[in-house]
Coordinates of C-alpha atoms and ligand atoms in Angstrom, one line a residue:
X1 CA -76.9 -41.1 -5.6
X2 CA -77.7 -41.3 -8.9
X3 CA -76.0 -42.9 -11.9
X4 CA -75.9 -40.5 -15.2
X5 CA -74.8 -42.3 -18.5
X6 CA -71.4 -41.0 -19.8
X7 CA -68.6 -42.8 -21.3
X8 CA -65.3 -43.8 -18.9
X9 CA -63.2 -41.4 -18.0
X10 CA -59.4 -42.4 -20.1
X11 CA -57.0 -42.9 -17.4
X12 CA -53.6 -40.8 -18.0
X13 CA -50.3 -41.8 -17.5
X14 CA -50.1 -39.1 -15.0
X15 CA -52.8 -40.6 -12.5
X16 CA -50.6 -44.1 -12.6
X17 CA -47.9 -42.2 -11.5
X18 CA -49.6 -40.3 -8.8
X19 CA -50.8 -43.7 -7.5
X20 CA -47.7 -44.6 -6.7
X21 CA -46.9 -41.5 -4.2
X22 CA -50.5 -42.4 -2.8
X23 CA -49.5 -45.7 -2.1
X24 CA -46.4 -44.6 -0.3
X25 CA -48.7 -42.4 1.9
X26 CA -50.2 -45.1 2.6
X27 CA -47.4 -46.8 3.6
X28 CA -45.7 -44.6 5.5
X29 CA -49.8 -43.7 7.8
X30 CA -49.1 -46.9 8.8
X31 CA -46.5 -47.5 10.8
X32 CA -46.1 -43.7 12.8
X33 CA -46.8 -45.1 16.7
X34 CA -47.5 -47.8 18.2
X35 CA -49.7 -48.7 20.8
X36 CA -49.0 -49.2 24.3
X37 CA -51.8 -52.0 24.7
X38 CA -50.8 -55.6 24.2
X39 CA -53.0 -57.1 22.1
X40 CA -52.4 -56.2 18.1
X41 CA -54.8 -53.1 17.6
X42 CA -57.7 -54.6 14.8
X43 CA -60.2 -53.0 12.6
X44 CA -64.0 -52.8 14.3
X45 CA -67.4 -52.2 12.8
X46 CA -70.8 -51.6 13.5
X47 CA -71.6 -55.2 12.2
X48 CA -73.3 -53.6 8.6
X49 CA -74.0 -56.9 6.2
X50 CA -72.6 -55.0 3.1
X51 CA -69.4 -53.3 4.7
X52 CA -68.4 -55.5 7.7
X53 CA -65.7 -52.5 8.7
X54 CA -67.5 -49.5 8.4
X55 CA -68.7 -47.7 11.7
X56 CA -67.2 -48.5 15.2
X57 CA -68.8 -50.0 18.7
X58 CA -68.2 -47.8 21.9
X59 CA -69.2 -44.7 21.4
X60 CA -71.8 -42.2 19.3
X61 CA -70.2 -38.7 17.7
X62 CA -72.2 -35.7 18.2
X63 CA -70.2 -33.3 16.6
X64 CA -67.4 -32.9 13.7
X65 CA -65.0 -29.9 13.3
X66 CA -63.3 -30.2 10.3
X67 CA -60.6 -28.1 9.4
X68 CA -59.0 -28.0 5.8
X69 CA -56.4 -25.6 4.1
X70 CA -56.3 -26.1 0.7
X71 CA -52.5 -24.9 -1.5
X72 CA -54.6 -24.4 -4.8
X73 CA -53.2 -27.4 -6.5
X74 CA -55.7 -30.0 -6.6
X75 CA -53.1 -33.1 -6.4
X76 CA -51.6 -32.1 -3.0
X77 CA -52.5 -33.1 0.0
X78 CA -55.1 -30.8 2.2
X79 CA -53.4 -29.9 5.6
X80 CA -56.2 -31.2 8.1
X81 CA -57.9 -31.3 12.0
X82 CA -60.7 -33.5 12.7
X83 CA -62.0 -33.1 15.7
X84 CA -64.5 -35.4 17.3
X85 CA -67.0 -35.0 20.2
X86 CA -68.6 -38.2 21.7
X87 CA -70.6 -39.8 23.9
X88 CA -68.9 -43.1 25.5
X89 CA -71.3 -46.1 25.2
X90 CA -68.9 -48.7 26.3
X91 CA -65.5 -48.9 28.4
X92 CA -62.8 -48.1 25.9
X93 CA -59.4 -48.6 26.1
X94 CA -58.8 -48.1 22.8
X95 CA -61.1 -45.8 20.0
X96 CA -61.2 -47.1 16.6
X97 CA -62.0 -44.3 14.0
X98 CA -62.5 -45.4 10.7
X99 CA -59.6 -43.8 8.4
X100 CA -57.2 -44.9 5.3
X101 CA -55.6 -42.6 3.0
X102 CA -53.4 -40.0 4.2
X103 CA -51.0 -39.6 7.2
X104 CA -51.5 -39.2 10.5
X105 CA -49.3 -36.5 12.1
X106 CA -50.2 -36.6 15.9
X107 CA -53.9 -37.9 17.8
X108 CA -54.9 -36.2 21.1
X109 CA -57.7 -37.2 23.4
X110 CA -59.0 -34.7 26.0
X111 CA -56.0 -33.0 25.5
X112 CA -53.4 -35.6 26.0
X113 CA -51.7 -37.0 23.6
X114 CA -52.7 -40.3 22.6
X115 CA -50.8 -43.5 20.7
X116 CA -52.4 -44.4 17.7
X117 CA -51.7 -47.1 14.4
X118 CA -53.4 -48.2 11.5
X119 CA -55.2 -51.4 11.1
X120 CA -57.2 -52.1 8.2
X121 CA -59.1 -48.8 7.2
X122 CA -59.3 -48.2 11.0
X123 CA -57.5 -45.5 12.7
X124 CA -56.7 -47.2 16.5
X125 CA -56.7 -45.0 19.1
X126 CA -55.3 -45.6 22.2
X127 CA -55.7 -42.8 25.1
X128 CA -53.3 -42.5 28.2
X129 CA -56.7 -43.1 30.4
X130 CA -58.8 -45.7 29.3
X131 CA -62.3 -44.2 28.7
X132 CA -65.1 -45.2 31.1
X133 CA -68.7 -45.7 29.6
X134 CA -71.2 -42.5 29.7
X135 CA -68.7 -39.8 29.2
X136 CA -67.6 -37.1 27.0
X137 CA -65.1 -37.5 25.1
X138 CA -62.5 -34.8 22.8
X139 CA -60.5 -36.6 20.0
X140 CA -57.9 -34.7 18.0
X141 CA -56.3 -35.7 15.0
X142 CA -54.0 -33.8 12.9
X143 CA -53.8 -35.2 9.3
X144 CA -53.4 -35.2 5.6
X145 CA -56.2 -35.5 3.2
X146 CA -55.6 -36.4 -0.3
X147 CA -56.7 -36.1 -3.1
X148 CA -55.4 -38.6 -5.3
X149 CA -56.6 -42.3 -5.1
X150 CA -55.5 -45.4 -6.0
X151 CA -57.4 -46.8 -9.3
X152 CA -58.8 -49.4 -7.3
X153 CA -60.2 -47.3 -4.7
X154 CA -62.1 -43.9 -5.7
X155 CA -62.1 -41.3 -2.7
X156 CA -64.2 -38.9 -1.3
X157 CA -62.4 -35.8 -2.9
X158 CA -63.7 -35.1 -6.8
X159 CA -61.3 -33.3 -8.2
X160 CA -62.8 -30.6 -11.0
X161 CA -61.2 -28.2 -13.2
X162 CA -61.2 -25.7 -10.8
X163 CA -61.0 -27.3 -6.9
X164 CA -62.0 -30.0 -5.0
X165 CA -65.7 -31.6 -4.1
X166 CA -66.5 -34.0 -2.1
X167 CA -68.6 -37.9 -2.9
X168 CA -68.2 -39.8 0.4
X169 CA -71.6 -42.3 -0.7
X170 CA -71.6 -44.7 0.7
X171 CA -68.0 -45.8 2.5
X172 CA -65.3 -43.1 1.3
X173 CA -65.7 -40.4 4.3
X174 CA -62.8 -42.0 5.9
X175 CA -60.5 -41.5 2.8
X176 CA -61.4 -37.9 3.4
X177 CA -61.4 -37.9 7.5
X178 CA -61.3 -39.6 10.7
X179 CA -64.9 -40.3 11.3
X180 CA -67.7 -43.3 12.5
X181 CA -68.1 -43.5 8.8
X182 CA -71.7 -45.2 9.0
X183 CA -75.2 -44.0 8.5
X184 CA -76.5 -44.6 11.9
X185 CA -74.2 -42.5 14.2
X186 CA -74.8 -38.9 12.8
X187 CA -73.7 -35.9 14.2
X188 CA -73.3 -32.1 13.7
X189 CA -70.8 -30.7 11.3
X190 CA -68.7 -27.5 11.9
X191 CA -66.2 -27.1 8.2
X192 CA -63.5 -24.5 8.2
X193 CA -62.2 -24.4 5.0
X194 CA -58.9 -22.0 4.3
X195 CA -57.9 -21.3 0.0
X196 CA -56.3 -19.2 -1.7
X197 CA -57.5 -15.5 -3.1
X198 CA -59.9 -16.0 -5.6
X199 CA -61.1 -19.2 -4.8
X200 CA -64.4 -19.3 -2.7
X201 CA -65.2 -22.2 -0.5
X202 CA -68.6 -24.0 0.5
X203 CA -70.2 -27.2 2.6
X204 CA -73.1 -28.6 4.4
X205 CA -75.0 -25.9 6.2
X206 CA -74.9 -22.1 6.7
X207 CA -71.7 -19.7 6.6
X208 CA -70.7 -18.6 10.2
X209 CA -67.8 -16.6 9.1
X210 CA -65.6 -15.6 6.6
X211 CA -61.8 -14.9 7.9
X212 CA -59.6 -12.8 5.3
X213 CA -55.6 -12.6 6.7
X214 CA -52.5 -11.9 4.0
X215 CA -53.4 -14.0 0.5
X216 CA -56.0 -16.5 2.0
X217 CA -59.2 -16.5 3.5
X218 CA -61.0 -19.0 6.0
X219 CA -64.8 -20.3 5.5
X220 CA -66.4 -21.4 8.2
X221 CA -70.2 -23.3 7.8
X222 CA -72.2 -25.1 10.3
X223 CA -75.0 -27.7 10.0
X224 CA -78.1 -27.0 11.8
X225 CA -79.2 -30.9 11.6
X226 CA -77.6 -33.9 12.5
X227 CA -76.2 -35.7 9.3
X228 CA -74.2 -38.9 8.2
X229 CA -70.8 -38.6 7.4
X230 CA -71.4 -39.8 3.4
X231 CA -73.3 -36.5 3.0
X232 CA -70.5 -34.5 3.9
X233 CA -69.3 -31.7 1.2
X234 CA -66.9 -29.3 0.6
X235 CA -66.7 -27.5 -2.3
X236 CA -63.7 -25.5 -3.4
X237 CA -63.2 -23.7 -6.8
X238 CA -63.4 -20.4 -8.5
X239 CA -67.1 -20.6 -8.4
X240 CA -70.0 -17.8 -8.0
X241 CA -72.9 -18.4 -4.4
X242 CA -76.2 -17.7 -6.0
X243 CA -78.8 -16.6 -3.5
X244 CA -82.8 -16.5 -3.8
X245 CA -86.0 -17.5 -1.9
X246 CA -87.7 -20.6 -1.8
X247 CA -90.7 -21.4 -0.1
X248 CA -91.7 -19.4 3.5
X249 CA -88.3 -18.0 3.1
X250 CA -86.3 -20.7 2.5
X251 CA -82.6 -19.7 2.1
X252 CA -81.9 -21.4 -1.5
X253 CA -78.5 -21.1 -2.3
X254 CA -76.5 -22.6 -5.2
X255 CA -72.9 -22.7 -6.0
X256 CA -71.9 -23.1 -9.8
X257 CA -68.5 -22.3 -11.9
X258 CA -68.5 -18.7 -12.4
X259 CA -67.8 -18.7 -16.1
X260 CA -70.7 -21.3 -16.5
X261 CA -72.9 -19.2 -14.4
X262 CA -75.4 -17.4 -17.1
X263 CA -75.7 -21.1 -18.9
X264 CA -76.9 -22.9 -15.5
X265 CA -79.3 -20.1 -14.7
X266 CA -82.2 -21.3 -16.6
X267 CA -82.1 -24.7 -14.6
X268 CA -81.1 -23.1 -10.9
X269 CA -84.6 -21.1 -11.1
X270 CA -86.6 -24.1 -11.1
X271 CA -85.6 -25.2 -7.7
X272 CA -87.2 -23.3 -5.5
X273 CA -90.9 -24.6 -7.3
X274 CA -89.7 -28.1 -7.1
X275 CA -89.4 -27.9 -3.6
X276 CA -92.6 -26.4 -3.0
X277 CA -93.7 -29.1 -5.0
X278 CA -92.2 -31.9 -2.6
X279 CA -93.8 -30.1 0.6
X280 CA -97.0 -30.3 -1.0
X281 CA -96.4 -34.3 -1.3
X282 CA -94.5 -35.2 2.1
X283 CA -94.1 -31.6 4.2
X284 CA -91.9 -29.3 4.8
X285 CA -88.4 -29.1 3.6
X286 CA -86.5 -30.8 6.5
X287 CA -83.2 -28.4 6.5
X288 CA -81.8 -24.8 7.2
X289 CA -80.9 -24.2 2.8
X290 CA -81.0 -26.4 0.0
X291 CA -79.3 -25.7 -3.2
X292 CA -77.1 -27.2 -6.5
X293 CA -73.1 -27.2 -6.7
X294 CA -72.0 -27.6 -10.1
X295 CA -69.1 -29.7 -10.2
X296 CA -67.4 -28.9 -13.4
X297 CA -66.2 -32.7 -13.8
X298 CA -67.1 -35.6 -14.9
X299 CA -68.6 -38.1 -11.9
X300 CA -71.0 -40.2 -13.8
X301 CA -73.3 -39.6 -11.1
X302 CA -75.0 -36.8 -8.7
X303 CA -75.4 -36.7 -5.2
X304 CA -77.6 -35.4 -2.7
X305 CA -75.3 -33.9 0.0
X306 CA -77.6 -32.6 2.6
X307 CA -78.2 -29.0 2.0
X308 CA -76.0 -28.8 -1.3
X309 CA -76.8 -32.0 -3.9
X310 CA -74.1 -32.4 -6.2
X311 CA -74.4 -32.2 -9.9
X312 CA -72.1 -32.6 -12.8
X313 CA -72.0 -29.5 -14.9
X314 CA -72.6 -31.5 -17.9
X315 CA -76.0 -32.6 -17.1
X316 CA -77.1 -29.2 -17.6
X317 CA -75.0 -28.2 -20.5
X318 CA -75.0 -31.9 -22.6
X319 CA -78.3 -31.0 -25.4
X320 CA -78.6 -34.8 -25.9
X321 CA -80.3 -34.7 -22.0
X322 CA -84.4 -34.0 -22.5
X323 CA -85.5 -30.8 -20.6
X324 CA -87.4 -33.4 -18.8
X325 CA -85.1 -35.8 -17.4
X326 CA -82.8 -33.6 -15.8
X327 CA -85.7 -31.4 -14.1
X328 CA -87.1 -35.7 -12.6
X329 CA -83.1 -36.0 -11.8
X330 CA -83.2 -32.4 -10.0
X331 CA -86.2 -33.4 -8.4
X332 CA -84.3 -37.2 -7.0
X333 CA -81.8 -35.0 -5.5
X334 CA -84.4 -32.7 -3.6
X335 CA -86.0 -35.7 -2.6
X336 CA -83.2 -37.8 -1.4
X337 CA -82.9 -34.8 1.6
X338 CA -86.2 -35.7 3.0
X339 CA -85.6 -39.5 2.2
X340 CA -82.2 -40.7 2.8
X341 CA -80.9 -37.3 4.7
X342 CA -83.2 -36.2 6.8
X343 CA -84.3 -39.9 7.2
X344 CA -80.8 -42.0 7.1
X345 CA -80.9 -45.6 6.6
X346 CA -79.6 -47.9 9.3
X347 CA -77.9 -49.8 7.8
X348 CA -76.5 -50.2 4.1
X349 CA -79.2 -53.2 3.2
X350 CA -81.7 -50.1 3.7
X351 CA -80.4 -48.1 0.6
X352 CA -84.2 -49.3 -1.1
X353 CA -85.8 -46.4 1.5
X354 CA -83.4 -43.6 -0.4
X355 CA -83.5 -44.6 -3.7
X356 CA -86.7 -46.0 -3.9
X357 CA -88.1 -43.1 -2.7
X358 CA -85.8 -40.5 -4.4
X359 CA -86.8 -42.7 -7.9
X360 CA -90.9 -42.5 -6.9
X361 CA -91.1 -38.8 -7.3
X362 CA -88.2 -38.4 -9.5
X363 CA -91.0 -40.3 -11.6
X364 CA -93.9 -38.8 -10.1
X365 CA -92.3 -35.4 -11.0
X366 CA -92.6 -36.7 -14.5
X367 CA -96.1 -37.7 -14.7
X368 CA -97.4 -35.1 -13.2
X369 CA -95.3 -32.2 -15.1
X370 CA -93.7 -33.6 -18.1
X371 CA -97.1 -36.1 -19.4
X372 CA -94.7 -39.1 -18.5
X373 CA -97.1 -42.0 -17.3
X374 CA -95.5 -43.3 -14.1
X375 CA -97.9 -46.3 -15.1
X376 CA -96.1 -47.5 -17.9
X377 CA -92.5 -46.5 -16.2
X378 CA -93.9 -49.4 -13.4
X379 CA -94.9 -51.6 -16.0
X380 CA -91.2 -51.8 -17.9
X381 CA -89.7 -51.7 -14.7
X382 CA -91.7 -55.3 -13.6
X383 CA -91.1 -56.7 -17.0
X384 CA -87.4 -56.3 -15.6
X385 CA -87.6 -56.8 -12.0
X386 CA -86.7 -60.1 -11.7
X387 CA -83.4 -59.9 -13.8
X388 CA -82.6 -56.8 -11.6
X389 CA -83.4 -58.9 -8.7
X390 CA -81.0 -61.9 -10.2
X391 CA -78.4 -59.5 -10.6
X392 CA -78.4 -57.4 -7.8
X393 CA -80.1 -59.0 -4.9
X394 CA -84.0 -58.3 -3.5
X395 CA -84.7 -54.9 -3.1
X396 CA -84.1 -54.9 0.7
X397 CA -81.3 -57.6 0.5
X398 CA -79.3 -56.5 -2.0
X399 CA -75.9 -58.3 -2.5
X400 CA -72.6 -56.8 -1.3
X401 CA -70.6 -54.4 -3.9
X402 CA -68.2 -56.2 -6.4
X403 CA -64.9 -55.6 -5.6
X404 CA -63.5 -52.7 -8.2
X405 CA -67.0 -51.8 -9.3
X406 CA -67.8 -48.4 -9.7
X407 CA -71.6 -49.0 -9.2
X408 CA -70.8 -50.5 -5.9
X409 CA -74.5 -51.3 -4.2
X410 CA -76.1 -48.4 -6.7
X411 CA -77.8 -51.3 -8.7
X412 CA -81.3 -50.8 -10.3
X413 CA -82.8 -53.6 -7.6
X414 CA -82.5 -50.1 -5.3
X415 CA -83.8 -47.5 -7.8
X416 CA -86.8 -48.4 -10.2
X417 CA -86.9 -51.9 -8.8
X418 CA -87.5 -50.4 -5.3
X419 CA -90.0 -47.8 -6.7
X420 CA -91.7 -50.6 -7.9
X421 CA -92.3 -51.7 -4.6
X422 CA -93.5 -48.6 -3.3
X423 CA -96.5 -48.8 -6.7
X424 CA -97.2 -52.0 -5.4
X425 CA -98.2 -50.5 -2.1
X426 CA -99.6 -47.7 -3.5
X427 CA -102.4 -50.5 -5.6
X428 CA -102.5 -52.4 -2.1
X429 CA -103.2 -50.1 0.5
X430 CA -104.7 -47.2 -2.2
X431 CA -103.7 -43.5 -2.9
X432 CA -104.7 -41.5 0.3
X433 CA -103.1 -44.4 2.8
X434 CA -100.1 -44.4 1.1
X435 CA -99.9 -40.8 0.8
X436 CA -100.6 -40.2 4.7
X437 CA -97.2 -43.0 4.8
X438 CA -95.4 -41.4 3.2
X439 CA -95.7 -37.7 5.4
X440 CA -95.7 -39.8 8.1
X441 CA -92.6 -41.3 7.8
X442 CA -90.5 -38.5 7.6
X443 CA -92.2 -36.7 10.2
X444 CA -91.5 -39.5 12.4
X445 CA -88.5 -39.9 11.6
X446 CA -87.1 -36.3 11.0
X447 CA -83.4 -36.2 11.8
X448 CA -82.7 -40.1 12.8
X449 CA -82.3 -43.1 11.3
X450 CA -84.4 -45.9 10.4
X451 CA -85.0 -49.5 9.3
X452 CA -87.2 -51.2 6.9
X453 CA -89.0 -52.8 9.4
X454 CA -89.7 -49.0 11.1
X455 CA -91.1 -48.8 7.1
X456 CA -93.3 -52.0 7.4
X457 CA -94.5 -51.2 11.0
X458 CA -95.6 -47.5 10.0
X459 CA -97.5 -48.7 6.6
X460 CA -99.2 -51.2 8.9
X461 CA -100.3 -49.0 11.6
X462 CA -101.6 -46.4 8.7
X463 CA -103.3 -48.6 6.4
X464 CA -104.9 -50.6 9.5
X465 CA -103.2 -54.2 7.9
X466 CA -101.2 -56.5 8.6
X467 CA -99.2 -56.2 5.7
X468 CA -96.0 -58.9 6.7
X469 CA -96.7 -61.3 3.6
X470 CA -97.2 -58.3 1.5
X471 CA -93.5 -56.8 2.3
X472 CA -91.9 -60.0 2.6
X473 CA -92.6 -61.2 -0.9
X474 CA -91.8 -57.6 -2.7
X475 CA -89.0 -56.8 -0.5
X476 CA -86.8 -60.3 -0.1
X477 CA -88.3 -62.3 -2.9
X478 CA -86.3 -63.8 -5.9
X479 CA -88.8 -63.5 -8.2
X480 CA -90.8 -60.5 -7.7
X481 CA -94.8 -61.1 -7.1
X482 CA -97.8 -60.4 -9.0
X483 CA -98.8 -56.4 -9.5
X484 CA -101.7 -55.9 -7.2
X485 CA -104.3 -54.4 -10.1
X486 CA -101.9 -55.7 -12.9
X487 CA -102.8 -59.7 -13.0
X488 CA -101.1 -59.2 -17.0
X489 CA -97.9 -57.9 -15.8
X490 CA -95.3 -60.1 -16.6
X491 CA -91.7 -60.4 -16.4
X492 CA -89.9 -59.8 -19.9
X493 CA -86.7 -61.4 -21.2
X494 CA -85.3 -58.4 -22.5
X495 CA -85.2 -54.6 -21.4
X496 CA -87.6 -52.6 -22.7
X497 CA -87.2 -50.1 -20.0
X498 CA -87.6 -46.4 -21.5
X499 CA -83.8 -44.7 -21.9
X500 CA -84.3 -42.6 -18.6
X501 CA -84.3 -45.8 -16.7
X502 CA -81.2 -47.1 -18.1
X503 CA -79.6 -44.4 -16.9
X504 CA -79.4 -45.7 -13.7
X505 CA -76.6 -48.2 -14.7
X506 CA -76.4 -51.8 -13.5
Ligands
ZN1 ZN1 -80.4 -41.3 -5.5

């Protein structure tokens, strides 16, 4: 993700009133069925530092289908089936799925039909036949998805002028679907997606089918890779699929607002360069397509759904942007599939890995083709390091969201501060060893998850050092150590940090 400077969005009288039917939703997913088992069902998670209820023990998804039909009014509820394949881990006589906002109309498992309530944001589960450990399982649920969120809660749906996206980063999935709505379990994704005539649909992956019967028409895409459930996306609006060829062939594909089409041309040509670009820094692209969706809305931020990176229109169209910084912000996006998709954190508190990385050749984009010194970027980033590190936490421990804040863990301790980190590795271990890391990593890594200590272990075993007292201090520090190379850097009381850096918001 990436934070874009733009003024709040006025809230209408109209969304205060739509909270209130969102909140009766709510209500009314609650109480639907009750569970047979005697103990109160209770929200589960995977034990995540920053969001203590996302994920659930017990068992590993290997495969969504997603089903979604869409009435063309962007306020309504989505009619939806989520269906989950897993692998049993543990003896379960109940499933928690994480899930909470919408209704639940009826849960099967294998085929049975299941009891099921609501506690928390978790979705309980409870199958006729307990589950034993080291089986397959089937889960069915039939559902509504909506839309419209309460203020204090943004979803996973963006609503534009003409559709729906989606933004599930980092713990929204569930207000979209049923789903182990952390990082570390990822799994395939089938999406069938039914609008309207003239509206064309989109997600994650390659089409498989398109279904035309009597005034609506079915989509149906399919991800070749494993991926988390916060890079999930669905786009649906009156919008134009741009085709061309990237590098050895690459299927580049974009989706953007058909009357904007001609005005985002100029900026979707550049792509397939910048990823050539990126293989010839870490390898090859990791994924079956890769392309922009234009969101004609205002998010405040883009987003690198795997295949399909989100972007607000506006970055493209907005003069007061420099040609510039929104080819470096193009570039964070492309990156972020190699680090962050392709490569998923595993846990929350290893956000640095993505945005650090994303923010390195965002910045390395702009030395090396815009005349932008990444030297003196590093330099106004330390001089601020240690406030970012007051306010948001040490790059790899960064402090838990603020309740009702839109930047949630998106703080700049993850973005330049965690670049910063990855210069100060760069002067440590030297240019070639760092650049051999850097491939390395998401070779070795390609389609799983990691940790930072999988990060420390790898830059170890490639530089030949033991490099623990190096990482501890400019990972968990307070106060963020001397510049290896830089004795005069020093920590300044004020920002001087170059506009593009303030972009990132606090
Ligand atoms: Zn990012």
């Amino acid at each position: 993700m990436l934070h874009t400077p733009h003024p709040p969005t006025p809230r209408s009288r109209a969304r205060s009133r739509r909270r209130l039917r969102a909140a009766a939703l709510l209500a009314s997913a609650v109480s639907v069925c009750l569970v047979a088992a005697s103990a109160p069902p209770t929200p589960l998670g995977v034990g995540d530092r920053l969001f203590p209820h996302l994920g659930n023990p017990g068992y590993d998804v290997a495969a969504y289908d997603l089903s979604f039909t869409y009435s063309g009014s962007n306020t309504k509820p989505l009619k939806a089936v989520t269906t989950i394949d897993a692998w049993t881990t543990a003896d379960l006589n109940r499933v928690n799925l994480d899930f909470a906002h919408g209704t639940v109309d009826s849960v099967e498992v294998d085929g049975e039909p299941a009891g099921f309530a609501t506690a928390g944001e978790d979705l309980v589960v409870t199958p006729e036949d307990a589950l034993d450990e080291g089986e397959w399982t089937r889960i069915t649920v039939r559902h509504s998805s909506d839309p419209v969120y309460p203020e204090d809660r943004q979803g996973g749906w963006v609503r534009t002028a003409d559709g729906l996206a989606m933004a599930n980063q980092a713990d929204v999935a569930h207000l979209v679907f049923p789903c182990n709505d952390h990082p570390s379990d990822k799994a395939r994704f089938t999406f069938r997606v039914t609008a309207p005539e003239g509206l064309t649909a989109v997600a994650n992956g390659l089409p498989t089918g398109v279904d035309r019967t009597g005034g609506s028409t079915t989509w149906t895409y399919r991800t070749q890779h494993p991926m988390a459930t916060e890079l999930a996306q669905v786009s649906i609006g009156r919008s134009t699929v741009l085709h061309r060829a990237g590098p050895h062939g690459l299927p580049v594909r974009d989706v953007v607002p058909t009357k904007h089409r001609a005005a985002l041309e100029p900026w979707l040509k550049k792509t397939p360069d910048q990823i050539a670009w990126m293989e010839k820094k870490v390898g090859r692209y990791p994924f079956e397509t890769y392309g922009l969706l234009m969101a004609d809305a205002t998010t405040g931020f883009e987003l690198e759904t795997q295949t399909l990176s989100l972007f607000e229109r506006e970055l493209f169209t907005e003069p007061a942007y420099p040609k510039w910084y929104v080819e470096s912000i193009m570039v964070h996006e492309l990156a972020h599939q190699w680090f962050g998709n392709s490569v998923s954190p595993a846990t929350w508190s290893d956000l640095w890995l993505n945005e650090g990385h994303a923010t390195w050749y965002e910045a390395l984009y702009a030395e090396e083709t815009a005349d932008k010194p990444m030297e003196a970027r590093m330099k106004a980033a330390y001089g601020a390091s240690d406030r970012w590190r007051t306010a948001g936490g040490p790059p790899a421990a960064p402090k838990p969201p603020k309740n009702g804040s839109k930047t949630g863990i998106f703080r700049s301790n993850v973005y330049d501060g965690a670049a910063l980190v990855l210069y100060a590795l760069r002067q440590e271990i030297g240019r070639p060893a760092f650049e051999r890391l850097e491939a390395a990593w998401v070779g070795r890594h390609r389609d799983g998850t990691a940790t930072t200590s999988d990060f420390v272990r790898l830059a170890a075993e490639i530089s030949g050092r033991d490099l623990g007292d190096f990482f501890q201090a400019w990972l968990y520090g307070e106060k963020t150590p001397p510049m290896p190379g830089h004795p005069d850097w020093k920590p300044t009381a004020t920002d001087q940090a170059p506009a593009a850096q303030k972009a990132h918001g606090e």
